[in-house]
Coordinates of C-alpha atoms in Angstrom, one line a residue:
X23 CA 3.5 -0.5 33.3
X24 CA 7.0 -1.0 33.4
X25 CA 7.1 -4.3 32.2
X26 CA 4.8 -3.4 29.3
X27 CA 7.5 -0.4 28.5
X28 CA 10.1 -2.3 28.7
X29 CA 8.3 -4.3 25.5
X30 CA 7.3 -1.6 23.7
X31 CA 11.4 -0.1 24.3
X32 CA 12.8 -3.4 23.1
X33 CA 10.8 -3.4 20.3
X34 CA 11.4 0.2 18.7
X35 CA 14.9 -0.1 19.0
X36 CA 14.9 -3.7 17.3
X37 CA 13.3 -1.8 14.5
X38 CA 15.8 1.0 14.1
X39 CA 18.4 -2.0 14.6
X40 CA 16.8 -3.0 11.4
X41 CA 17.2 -0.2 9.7
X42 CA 21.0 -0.1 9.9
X43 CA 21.5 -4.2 9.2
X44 CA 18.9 -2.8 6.0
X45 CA 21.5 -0.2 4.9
X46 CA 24.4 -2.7 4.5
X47 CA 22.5 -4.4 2.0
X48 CA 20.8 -1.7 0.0
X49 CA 23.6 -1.1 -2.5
X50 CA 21.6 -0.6 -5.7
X51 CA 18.5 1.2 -6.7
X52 CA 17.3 -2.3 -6.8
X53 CA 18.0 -3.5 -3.6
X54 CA 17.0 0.1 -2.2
X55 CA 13.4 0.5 -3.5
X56 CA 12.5 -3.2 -4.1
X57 CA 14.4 -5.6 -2.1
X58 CA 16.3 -6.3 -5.6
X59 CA 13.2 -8.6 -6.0
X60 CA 14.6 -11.3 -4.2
X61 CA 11.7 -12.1 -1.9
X62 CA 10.7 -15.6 -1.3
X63 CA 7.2 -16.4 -0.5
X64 CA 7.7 -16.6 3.3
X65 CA 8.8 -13.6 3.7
X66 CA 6.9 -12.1 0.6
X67 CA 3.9 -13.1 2.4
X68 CA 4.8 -11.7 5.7
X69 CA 5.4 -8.3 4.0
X70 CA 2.3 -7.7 1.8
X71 CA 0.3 -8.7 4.5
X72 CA 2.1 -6.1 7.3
X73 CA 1.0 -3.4 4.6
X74 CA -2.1 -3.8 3.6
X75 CA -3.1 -4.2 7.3
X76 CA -2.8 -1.5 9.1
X77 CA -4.0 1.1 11.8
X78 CA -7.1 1.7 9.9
X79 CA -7.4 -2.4 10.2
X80 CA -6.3 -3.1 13.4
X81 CA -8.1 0.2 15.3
X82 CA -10.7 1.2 12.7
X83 CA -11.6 -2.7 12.6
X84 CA -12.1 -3.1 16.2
X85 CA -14.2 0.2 16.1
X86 CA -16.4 -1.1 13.6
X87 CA -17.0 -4.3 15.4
X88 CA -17.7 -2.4 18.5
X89 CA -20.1 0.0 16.1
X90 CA -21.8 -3.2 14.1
X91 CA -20.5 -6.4 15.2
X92 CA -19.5 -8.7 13.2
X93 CA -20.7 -6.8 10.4
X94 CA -17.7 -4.7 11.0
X95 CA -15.2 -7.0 9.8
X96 CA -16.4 -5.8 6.4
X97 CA -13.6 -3.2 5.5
X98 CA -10.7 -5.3 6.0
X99 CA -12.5 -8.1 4.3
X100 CA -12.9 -6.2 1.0
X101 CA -9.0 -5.1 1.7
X102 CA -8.1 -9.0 1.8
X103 CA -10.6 -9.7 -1.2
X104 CA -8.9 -7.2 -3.0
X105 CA -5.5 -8.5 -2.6
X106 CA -6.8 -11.8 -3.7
X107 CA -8.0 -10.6 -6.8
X108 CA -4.8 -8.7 -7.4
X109 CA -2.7 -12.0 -6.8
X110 CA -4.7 -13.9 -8.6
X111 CA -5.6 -11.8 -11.8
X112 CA -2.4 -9.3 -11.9
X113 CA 0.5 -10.0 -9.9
X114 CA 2.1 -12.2 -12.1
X115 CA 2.4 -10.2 -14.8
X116 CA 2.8 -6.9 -12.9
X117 CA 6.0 -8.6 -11.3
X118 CA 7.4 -9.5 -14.6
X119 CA 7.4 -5.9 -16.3
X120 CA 10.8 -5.3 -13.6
X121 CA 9.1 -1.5 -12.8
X122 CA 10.1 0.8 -10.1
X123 CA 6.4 2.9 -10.0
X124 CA 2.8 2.3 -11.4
X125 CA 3.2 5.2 -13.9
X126 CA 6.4 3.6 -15.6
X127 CA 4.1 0.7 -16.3
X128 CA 1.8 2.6 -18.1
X129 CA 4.8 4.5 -20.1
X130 CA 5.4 1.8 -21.2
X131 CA 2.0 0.3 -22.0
X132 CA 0.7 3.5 -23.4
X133 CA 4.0 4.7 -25.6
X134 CA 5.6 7.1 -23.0
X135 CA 3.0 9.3 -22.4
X136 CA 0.1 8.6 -19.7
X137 CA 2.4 8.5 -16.7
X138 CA 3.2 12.3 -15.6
X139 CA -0.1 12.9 -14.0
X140 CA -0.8 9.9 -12.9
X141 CA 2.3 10.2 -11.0
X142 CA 0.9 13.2 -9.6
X143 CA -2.5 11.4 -8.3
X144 CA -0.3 8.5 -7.1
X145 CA 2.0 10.7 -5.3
X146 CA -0.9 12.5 -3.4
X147 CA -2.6 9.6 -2.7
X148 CA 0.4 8.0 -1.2
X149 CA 1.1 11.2 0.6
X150 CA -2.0 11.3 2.6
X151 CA -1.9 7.1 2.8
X152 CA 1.5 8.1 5.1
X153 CA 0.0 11.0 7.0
X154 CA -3.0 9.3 8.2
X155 CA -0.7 6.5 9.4
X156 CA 1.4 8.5 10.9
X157 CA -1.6 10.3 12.7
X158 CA -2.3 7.0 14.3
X159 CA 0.7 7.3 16.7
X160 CA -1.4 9.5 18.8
X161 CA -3.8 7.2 20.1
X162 CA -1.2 4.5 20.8
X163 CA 1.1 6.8 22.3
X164 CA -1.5 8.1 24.2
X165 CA -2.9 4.8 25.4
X166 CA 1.1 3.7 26.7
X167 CA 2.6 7.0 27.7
X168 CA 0.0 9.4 28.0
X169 CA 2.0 11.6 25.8
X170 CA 0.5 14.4 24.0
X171 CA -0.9 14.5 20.1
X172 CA 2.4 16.0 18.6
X173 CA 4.3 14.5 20.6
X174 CA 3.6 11.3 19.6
X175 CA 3.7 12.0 15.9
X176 CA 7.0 13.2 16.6
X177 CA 8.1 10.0 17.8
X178 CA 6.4 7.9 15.9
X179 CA 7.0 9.2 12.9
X180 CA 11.0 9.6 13.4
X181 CA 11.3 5.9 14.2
X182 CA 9.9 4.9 11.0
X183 CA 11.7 7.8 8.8
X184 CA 14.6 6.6 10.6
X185 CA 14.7 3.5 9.4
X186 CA 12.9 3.6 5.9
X187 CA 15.8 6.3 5.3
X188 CA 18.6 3.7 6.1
X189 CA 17.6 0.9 4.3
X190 CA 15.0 1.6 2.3
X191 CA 12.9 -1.4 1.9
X192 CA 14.8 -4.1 2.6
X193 CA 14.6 -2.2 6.3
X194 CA 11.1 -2.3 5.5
X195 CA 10.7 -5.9 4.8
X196 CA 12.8 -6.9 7.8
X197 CA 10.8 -4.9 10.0
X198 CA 7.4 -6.1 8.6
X199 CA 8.4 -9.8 8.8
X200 CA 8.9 -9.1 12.8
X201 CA 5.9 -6.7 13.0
X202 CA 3.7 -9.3 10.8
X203 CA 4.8 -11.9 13.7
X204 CA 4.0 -9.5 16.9
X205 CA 0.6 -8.5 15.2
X206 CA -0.5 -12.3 14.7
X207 CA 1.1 -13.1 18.2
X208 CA -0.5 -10.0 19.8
X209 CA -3.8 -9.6 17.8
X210 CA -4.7 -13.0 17.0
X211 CA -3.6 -15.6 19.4
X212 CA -3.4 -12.9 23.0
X213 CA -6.1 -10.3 22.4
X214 CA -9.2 -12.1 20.7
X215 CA -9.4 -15.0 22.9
X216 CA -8.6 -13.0 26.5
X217 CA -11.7 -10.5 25.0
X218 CA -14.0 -13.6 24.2
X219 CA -13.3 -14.5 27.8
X220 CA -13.9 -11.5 29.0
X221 CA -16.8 -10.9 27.4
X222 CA -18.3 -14.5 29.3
X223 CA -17.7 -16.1 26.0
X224 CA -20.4 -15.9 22.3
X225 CA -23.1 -17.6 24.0
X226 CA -23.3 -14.1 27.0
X227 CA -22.1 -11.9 24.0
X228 CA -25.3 -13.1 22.2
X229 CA -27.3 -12.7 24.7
X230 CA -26.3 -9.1 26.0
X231 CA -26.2 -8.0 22.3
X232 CA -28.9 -7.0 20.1
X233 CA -29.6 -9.3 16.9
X234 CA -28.2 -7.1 14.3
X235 CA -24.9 -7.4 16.0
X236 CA -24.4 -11.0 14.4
X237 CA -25.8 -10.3 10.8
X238 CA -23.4 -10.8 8.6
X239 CA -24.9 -7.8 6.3
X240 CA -26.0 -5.9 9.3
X241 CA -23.3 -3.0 8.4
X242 CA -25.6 -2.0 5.3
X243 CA -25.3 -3.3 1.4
X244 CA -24.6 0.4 0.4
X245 CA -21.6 0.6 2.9
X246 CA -19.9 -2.5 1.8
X247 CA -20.2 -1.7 -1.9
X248 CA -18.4 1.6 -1.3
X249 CA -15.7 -0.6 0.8
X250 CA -15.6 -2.8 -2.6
X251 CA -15.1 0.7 -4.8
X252 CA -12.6 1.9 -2.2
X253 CA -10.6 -0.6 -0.6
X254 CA -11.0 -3.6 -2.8
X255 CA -10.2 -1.7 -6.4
X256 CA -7.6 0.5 -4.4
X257 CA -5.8 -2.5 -3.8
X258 CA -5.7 -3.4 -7.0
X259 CA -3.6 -0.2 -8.8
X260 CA -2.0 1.4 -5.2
X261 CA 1.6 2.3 -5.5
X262 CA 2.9 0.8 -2.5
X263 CA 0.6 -2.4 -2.9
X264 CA 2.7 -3.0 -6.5
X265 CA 6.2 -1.7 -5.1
X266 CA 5.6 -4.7 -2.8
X267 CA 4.9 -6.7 -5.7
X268 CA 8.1 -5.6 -7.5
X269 CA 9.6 -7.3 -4.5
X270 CA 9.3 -11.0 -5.1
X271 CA 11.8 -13.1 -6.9
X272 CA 9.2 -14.5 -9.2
X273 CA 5.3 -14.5 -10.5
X274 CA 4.5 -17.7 -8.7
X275 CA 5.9 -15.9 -5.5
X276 CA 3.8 -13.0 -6.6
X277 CA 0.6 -15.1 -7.0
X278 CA 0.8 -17.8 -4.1
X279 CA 2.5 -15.5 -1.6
X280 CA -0.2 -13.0 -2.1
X281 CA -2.9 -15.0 -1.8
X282 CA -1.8 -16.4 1.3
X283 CA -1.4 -12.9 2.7
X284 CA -5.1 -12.0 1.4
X285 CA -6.4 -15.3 3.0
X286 CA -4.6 -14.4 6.0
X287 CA -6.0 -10.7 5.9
X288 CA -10.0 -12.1 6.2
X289 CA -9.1 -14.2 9.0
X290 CA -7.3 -10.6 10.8
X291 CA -10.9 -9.4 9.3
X292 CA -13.0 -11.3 11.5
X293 CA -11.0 -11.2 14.6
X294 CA -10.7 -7.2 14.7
X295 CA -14.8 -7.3 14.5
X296 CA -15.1 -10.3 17.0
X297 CA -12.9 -8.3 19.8
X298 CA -14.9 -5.2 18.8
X299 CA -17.9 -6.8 19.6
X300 CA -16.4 -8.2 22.9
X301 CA -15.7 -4.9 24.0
X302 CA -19.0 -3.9 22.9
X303 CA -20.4 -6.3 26.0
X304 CA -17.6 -4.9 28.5
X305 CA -18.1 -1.5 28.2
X306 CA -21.0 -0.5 26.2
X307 CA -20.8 3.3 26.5
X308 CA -17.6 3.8 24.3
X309 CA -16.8 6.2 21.6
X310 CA -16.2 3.3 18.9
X311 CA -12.6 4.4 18.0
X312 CA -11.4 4.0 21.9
X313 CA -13.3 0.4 22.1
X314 CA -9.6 -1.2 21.0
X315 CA -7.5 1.4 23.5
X316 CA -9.7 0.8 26.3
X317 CA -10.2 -3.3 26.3
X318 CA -6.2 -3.4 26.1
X319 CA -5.4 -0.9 29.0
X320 CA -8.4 -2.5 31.2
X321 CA -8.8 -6.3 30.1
X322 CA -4.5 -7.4 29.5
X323 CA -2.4 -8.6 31.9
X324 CA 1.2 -6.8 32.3
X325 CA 3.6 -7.8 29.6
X326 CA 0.5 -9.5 27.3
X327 CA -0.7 -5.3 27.1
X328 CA 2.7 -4.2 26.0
X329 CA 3.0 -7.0 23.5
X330 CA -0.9 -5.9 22.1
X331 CA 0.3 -2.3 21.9
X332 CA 3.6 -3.5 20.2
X333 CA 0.7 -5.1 17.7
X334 CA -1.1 -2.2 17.3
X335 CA 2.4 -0.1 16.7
X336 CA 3.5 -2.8 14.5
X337 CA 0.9 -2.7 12.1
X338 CA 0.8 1.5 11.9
X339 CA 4.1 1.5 11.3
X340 CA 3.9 -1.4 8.5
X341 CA 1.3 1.0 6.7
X342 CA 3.1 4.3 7.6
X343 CA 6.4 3.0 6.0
X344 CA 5.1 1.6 3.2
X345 CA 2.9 4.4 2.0
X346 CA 6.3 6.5 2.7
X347 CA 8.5 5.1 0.8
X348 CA 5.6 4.5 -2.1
X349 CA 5.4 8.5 -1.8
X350 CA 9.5 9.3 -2.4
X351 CA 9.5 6.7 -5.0
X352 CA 7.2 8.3 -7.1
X353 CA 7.8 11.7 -6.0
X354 CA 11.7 11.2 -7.0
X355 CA 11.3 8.8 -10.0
X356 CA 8.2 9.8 -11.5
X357 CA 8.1 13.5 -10.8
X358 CA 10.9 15.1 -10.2
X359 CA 13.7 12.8 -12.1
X360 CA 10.7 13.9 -15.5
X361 CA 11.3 17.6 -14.1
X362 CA 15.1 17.2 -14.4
X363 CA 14.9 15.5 -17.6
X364 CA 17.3 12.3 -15.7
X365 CA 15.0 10.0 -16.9
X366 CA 13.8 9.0 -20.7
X367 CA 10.4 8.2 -21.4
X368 CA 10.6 4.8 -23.9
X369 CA 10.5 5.3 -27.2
X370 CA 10.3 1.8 -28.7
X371 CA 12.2 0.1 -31.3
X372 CA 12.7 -3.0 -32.6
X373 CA 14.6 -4.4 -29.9
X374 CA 12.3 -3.0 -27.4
X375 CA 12.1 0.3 -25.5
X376 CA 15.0 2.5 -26.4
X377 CA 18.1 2.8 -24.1
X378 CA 18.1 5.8 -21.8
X379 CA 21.1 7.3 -19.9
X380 CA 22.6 4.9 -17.0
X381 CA 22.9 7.3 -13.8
X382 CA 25.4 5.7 -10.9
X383 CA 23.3 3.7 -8.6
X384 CA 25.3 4.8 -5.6
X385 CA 23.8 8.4 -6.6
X386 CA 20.5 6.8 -7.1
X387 CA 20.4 5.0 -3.3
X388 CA 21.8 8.7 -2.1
X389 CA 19.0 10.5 -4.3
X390 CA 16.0 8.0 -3.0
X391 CA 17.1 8.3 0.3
X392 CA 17.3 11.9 0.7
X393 CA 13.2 11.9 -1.1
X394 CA 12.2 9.8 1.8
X395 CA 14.0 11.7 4.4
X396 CA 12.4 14.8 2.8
X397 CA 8.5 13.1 2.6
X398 CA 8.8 11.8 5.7
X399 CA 9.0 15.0 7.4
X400 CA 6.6 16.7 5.3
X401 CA 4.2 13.6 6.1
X402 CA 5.4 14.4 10.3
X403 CA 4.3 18.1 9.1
X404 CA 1.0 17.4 7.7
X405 CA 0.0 14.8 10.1
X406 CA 1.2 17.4 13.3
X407 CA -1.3 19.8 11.4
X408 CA -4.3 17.7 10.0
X409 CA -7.2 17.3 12.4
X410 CA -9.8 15.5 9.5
X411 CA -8.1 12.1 8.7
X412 CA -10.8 10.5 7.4
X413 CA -12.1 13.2 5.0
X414 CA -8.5 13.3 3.7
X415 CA -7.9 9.6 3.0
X416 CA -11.6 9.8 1.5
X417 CA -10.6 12.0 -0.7
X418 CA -6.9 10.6 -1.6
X419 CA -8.6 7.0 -2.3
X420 CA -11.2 8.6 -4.7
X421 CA -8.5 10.5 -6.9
X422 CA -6.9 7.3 -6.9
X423 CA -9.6 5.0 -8.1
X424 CA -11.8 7.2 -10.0
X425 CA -9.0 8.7 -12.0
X426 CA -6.5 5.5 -12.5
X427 CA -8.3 2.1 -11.9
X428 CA -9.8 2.3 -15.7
X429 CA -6.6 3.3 -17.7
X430 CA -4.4 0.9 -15.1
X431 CA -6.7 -2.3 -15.8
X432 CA -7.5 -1.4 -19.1
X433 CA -3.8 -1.1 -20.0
X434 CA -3.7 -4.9 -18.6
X435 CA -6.2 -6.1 -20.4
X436 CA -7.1 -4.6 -23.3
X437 CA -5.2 -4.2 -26.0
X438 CA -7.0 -1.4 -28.2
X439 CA -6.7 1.2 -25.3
X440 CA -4.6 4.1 -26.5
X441 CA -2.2 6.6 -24.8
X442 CA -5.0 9.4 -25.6
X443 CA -8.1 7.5 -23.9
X444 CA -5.9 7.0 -21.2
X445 CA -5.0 10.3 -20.6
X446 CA -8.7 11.1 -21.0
X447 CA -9.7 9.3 -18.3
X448 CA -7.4 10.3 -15.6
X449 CA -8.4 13.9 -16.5
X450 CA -12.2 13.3 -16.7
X451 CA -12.3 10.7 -13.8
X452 CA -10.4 12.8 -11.6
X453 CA -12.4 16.0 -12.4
X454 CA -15.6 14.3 -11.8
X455 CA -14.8 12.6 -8.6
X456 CA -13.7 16.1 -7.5
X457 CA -16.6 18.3 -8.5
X458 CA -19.4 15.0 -7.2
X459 CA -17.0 15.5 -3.9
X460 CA -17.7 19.2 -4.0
X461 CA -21.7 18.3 -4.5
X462 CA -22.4 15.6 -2.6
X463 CA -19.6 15.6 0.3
X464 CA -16.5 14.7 0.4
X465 CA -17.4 11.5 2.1
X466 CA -20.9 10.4 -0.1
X467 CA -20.5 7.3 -2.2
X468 CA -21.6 8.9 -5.6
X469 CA -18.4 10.6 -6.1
X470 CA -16.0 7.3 -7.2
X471 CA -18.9 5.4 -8.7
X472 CA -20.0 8.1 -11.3
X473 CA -16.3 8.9 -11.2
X474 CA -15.5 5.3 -12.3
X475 CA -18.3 5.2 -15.0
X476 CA -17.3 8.4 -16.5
X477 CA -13.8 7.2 -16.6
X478 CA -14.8 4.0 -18.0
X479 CA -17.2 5.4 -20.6
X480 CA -14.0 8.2 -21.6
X481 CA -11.5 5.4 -22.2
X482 CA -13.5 3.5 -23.7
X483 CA -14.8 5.9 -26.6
X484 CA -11.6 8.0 -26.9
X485 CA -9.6 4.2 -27.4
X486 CA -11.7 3.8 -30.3
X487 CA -12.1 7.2 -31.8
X488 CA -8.2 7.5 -32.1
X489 CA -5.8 5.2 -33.8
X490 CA -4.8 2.1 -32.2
X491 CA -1.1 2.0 -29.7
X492 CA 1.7 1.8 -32.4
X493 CA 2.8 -2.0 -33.4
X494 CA 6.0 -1.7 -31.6
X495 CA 5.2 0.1 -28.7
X496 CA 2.7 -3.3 -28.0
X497 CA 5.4 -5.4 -29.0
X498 CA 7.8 -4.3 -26.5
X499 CA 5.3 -4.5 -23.8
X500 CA 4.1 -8.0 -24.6
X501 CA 7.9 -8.7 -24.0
X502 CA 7.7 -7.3 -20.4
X503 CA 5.0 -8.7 -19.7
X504 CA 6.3 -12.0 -20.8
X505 CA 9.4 -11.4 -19.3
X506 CA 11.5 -11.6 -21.8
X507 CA 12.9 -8.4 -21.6
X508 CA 15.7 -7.5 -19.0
X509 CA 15.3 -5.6 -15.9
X510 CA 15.7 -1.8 -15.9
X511 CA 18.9 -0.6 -15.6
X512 CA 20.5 -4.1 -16.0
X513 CA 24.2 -4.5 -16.8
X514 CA 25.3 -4.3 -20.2
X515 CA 25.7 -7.5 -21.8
X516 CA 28.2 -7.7 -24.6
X517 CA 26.3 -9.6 -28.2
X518 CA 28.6 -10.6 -30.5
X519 CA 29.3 -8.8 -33.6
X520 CA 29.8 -10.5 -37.2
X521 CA 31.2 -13.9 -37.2
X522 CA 33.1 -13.0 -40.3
X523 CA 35.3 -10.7 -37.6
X524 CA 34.5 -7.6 -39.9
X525 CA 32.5 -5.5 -37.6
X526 CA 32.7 -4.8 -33.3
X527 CA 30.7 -6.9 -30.6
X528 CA 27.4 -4.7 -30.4
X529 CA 26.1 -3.4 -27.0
X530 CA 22.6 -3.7 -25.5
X531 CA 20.9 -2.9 -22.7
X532 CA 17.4 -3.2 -21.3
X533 CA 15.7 0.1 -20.8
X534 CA 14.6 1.9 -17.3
X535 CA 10.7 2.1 -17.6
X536 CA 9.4 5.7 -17.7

């Protein structure tokens, strides 16, 4: 194993490398939380793809090939379908409005006064998006060092605080572009065809398998509509799905980038269920969640295993990195910044949102930094202490689509819904999903869909039953959606007064949304 540790070493400490070349460039709030959107689409690509694919996608997908066959592939499919929908149908637009957090965009949508508890459902959905990421140190830990559960938190964890904390995401981004290459390296090109191999190749897996293992529905219609409800709308509205989209330098990065990364997500789909179903053939007496653990430690040679487990770290830590530092944004900028009264909620006027106080962005990098630091040991805590990960995710994901999907969309789309229906449906869609939780279990699929459909039918009536969003308030938000309106927190630019010479040049800035 000393080769495949001497990967795994060389790899950690290029990643906390990246972390301090990522501080030297993080100079502004910009640059700290969204890579002063200045992503092209290579790298764009890279990144949105390294989060939206991760342990869950990488382990869990093996597992569920190893559990259904290729069936399984069926729950990062609906992730990579619901990235391509986002690029497609939103991205553009949602990289225009120049927005730090989901709940400034509705702020400003709804008139300054939707996004304080949907900040809240963001931040604890993001919260438990980290600590169930970070859990998943403990199986690859496990599988290189034979380290113990905490243990491997511990370190697992740290590394990725570390470096989120130094450079906050354009750390991240460098550190996704290399893990995005060792997962496709290690995932794609080493580990599916040695398993298919292995296995004695499709035509001995086909005929040591049953049937069922090679329907393409064999996982159940009920199963993959609740991965739609889940994964695919959940991409959609997730925090740290659009802080990656705040990221590019452009819409058309926005939209092509992502929907190469989606594309590239089904064809990470299909191979997680094909290995799954390899390891199905070589050892058919497996809990399904050790199927991807065991084929690596048993079926790699030396070097190639420490370069699959790099993978498997690589895209945890993608996932675990970007759910933390979607979790300090919003618990900094939405949250506590509203509790401190730092920042404004915009009032609109004819020029557009109204100014709000300018707060040194040397402060702001210290004050962002310090929330991740903070989350990221509270997400080492909870992870060190949580033994369900799947009810808790469950339940995080159903918060965040019954209760936000419907006011999110609708506030892209349709122009007649008000702050008030809005407001109405996170409160109703979120009780619901909570009290059909409590009813039918926390992990039934009733909860989010009558969830959804109450939230839907709330906004929806309450929208119409109350006056329509004020004139200006639409106004100013058709201008950021446009992009016509600066980015928050820009510079100052000087507008010339009178050109009589009778009155002083006149000062503007663009507003900070939220």
């Amino acid at each position: 194993m000393a080769v495949d540790y001497a990967v795994i070493a060389v790899y950690l400490a290029g990643m906390l490398a990246m972390g301090w070349w990522g501080m030297r460039r993080a100079k502004s709030k910009s640059d700290f939380l969204v890579a002063g959107r200045r992503l092209g689409p290579v790298m764009y690509s890279g990144t949105i793809a390294a989060i939206v694919l991760g342990g869950a996608s990488t382990i869990g997908g093996v597992g569920l090939g190893y559990q259904y066959g290729l069936s399984g592939a069926w729950m990062v499919l609906t992730i990579g379908l619901g990235l391509l929908a986002l690029s497609v149908f939103f991205s553009a637009r949602i990289a225009r409005l120049k927005v730090y957090t989901v709940s400034e965009m509705l702020d400003l949508r709804y008139g300054g006064r939707a996004g304080v508890i949907s900040g809240v459902v963001m931040w604890a959905y993001t919260l438990m998006l980290a600590v169930t990421s970070t859990i998943a140190y403990a199986t690859i830990f496990d599988v290189m060092f034979d380290l113990n559960r905490t243990l491997s938190i511990v370190l697992g964890g740290s590394i990725v605080v570390a470096y989120s904390t130094l450079g906050g995401m354009w750390s991240i981004t460098l550190t996704d572009m290399v893990q995005f290459v060792v997962k496709t390296v290690g995932i794609l090109l080493l580990l599916l065809p040695i398993a298919v191999i292995k296995a004695g190749g499709f035509s001995e897996m086909k005929a040591q398998l049953p049937t069922e293992y090679f329907d393409p529905l064999g996982i159940g219609g009920e199963t993959i509509f609740t991965y739609v409800l889940i994964y695919t709308f959940g991409m959609l509205i997730g925090q740290d799905i659009w802080q990656r989209v705040f990221t590019a330098r452009s819409d058309t990065t926005a939209r092509w980038g992502g929907m190469a990364a989606g594309t590239y997500c089904l064809v990470y789909a299909v191979a997680g269920a094909v290995i799954g179903t390899a390891a199905k053939v070589l050892y058919p007496k497996l809990a399904a969640d050790d199927a991807f653990a065991t084929i690596v430690k048993e079926e790699l040679p030396m070097g190639v295993r420490g370069l699959v487990l790099a993978a498997a770290l690589a895209a945890v830590m993608s996932t675990s990195s970007g759910a933390l530092i979607a979790c300090a944004t919003v618990a900094n900028n939405d949250i506590w910044a509203r509790l401190r009264g730092v920042v404004g909620r915009p009032a609109p006027g004819p020029d557009g949102p109204a100014q709000v106080d300018e707060i040194d962005e040397i402060d702001e990098v210290k004050g962002n930094r310090l929330f991740i630091l903070v989350m990221g040991v509270g997400v080492i805590a909870i992870a060190i202490a949580l033994n369900d990960v799947v009810e808790a995710l469950t339940v995080a994901y159903n918060l965040l689509v019954g209760g936000l999907l419907v006011p999110i969309i609708g506030g892209l789309l349709w122009k007649r819904g008000t702050a008030a229906g809005a407001l109405a449906a996170v409160a109703v869609g979120g009780t619901a999903v909570v009290g059909l939780m409590w009813h039918y279990g926390i992990l039934a699929n009733e909860p989010v869909m009558y969830g959804l459909l109450a939230s839907l039918a709330v906004y929806v009536t309450v929208s119409l039953a109350t006056p329509p969003t004020d004139a200006e308030t639409l106004a100013a938000w058709r201008e950021r959606v446009a992009g016509r309106a600066p980015e928050p927190g820009a510079a100052t630019a000087a507008v010339p007064g009178p050109t009589d010479g009778s009155g002083p040049a006149v000062s503007h800035t663009g507003s900070r949304g939220g």
